[in-house]
XYZ file of C-alpha atoms in Angstrom:
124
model
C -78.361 7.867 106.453
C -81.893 8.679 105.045
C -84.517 5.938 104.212
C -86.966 7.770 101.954
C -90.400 6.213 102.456
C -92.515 5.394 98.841
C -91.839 8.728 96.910
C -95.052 9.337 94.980
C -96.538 8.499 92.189
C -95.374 8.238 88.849
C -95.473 11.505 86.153
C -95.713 11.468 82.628
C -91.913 12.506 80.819
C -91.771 16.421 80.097
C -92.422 16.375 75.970
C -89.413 18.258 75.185
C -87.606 15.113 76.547
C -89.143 12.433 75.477
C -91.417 11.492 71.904
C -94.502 9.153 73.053
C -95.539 8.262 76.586
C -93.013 7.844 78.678
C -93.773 7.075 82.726
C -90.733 8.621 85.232
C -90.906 7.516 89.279
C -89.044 9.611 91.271
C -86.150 9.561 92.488
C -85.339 6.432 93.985
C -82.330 7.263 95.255
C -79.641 10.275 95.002
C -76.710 11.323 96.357
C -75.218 15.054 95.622
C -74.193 14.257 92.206
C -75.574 10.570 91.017
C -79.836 10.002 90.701
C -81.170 6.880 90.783
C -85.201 6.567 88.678
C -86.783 3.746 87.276
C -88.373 4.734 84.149
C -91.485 3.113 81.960
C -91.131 3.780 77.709
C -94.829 2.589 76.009
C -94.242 0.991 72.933
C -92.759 3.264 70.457
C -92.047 5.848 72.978
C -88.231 7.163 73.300
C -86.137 9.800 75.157
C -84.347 12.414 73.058
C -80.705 12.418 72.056
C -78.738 12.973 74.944
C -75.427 12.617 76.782
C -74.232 12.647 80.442
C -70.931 14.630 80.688
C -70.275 12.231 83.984
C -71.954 8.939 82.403
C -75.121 6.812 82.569
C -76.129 3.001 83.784
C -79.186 1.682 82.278
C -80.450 -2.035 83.988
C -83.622 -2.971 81.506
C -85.651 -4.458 84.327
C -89.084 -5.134 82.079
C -89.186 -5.747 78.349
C -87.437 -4.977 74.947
C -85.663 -1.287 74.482
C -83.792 0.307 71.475
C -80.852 1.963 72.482
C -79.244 4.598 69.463
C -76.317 6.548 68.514
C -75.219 9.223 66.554
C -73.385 6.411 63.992
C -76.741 5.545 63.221
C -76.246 1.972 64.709
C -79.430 1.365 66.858
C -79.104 -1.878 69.221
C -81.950 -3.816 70.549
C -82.074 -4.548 74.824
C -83.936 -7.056 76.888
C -85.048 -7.323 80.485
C -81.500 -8.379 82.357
C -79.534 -5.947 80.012
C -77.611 -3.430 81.651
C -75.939 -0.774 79.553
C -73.039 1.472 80.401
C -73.213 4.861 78.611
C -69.610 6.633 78.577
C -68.785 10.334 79.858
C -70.288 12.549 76.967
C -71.630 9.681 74.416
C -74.699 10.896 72.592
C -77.294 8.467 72.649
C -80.943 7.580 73.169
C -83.198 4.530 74.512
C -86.578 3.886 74.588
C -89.388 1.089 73.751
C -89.602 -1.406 70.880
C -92.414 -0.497 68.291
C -94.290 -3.564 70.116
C -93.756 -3.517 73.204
C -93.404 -1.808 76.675
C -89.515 -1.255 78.367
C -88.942 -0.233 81.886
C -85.042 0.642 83.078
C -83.576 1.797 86.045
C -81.153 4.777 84.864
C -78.263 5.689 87.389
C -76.992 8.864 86.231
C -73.986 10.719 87.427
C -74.413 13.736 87.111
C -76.525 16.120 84.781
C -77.928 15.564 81.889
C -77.688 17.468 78.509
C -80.689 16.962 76.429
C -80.574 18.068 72.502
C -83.236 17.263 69.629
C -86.109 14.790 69.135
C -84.626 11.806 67.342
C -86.430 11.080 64.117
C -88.514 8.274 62.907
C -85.744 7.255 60.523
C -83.314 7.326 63.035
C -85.670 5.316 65.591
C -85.499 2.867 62.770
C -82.216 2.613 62.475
């Protein structure tokens, strides 16, 4: 067993990944193959399009998220909203236009990271 003591401090999202500011802890928890990172979207502020070939949880601990797929259907989530993302489903999440949205993402696995999703397709 390992008990990892506070981890450091937060780091800004690499821009490749991520349009906006967008706050990543580390690691709070991993095993060999499943992470565990709370992560802080500003408003406005989204990940890329994305898929896990393993799958994704998302618990929305702070806030209201958009969450987006390639149908062009874009949902909204709240804090107490926990989203399952299948084995290879291309997706994104990320902030409202208003307002801030922290999640804690359990991800199995890696993660395959693709384009910059649009304005247009932000607004669904």
């Amino acid at each position: 067993m390992d008990v990892i003591r506070h981890p450091g401090d937060a780091t800004k999202g690499p821009e490749d990944r991520f349009s906006g500011d967008v706050w990543l802890w580390p690691r709070i928890g991993a095993t060999a193959n499943v992470e565990v990172r709370n992560v802080l979207f500003t408003p406005g502020s989204r990940s890329a399009w994305h898929r896990h070939p393993a799958g994704q949880v998302l618990h929305v601990t702070e806030g209201v998220g958009l969450l987006g797929f390639r149908s062009g259907e874009v949902q909204e989530i709240r804090a107490g909203d926990t989203v399952v993302c299948h084995p290879g489903e291309e997706h994104w999440h990320g902030a409202g236009p208003a307002t801030f949205m922290t999640h804690i993402a359990v991800t199995d696995g890696p993660t395959q990271w693709q384009e910059h999703v649009t304005q247009e397709e932000y607004q669904g």
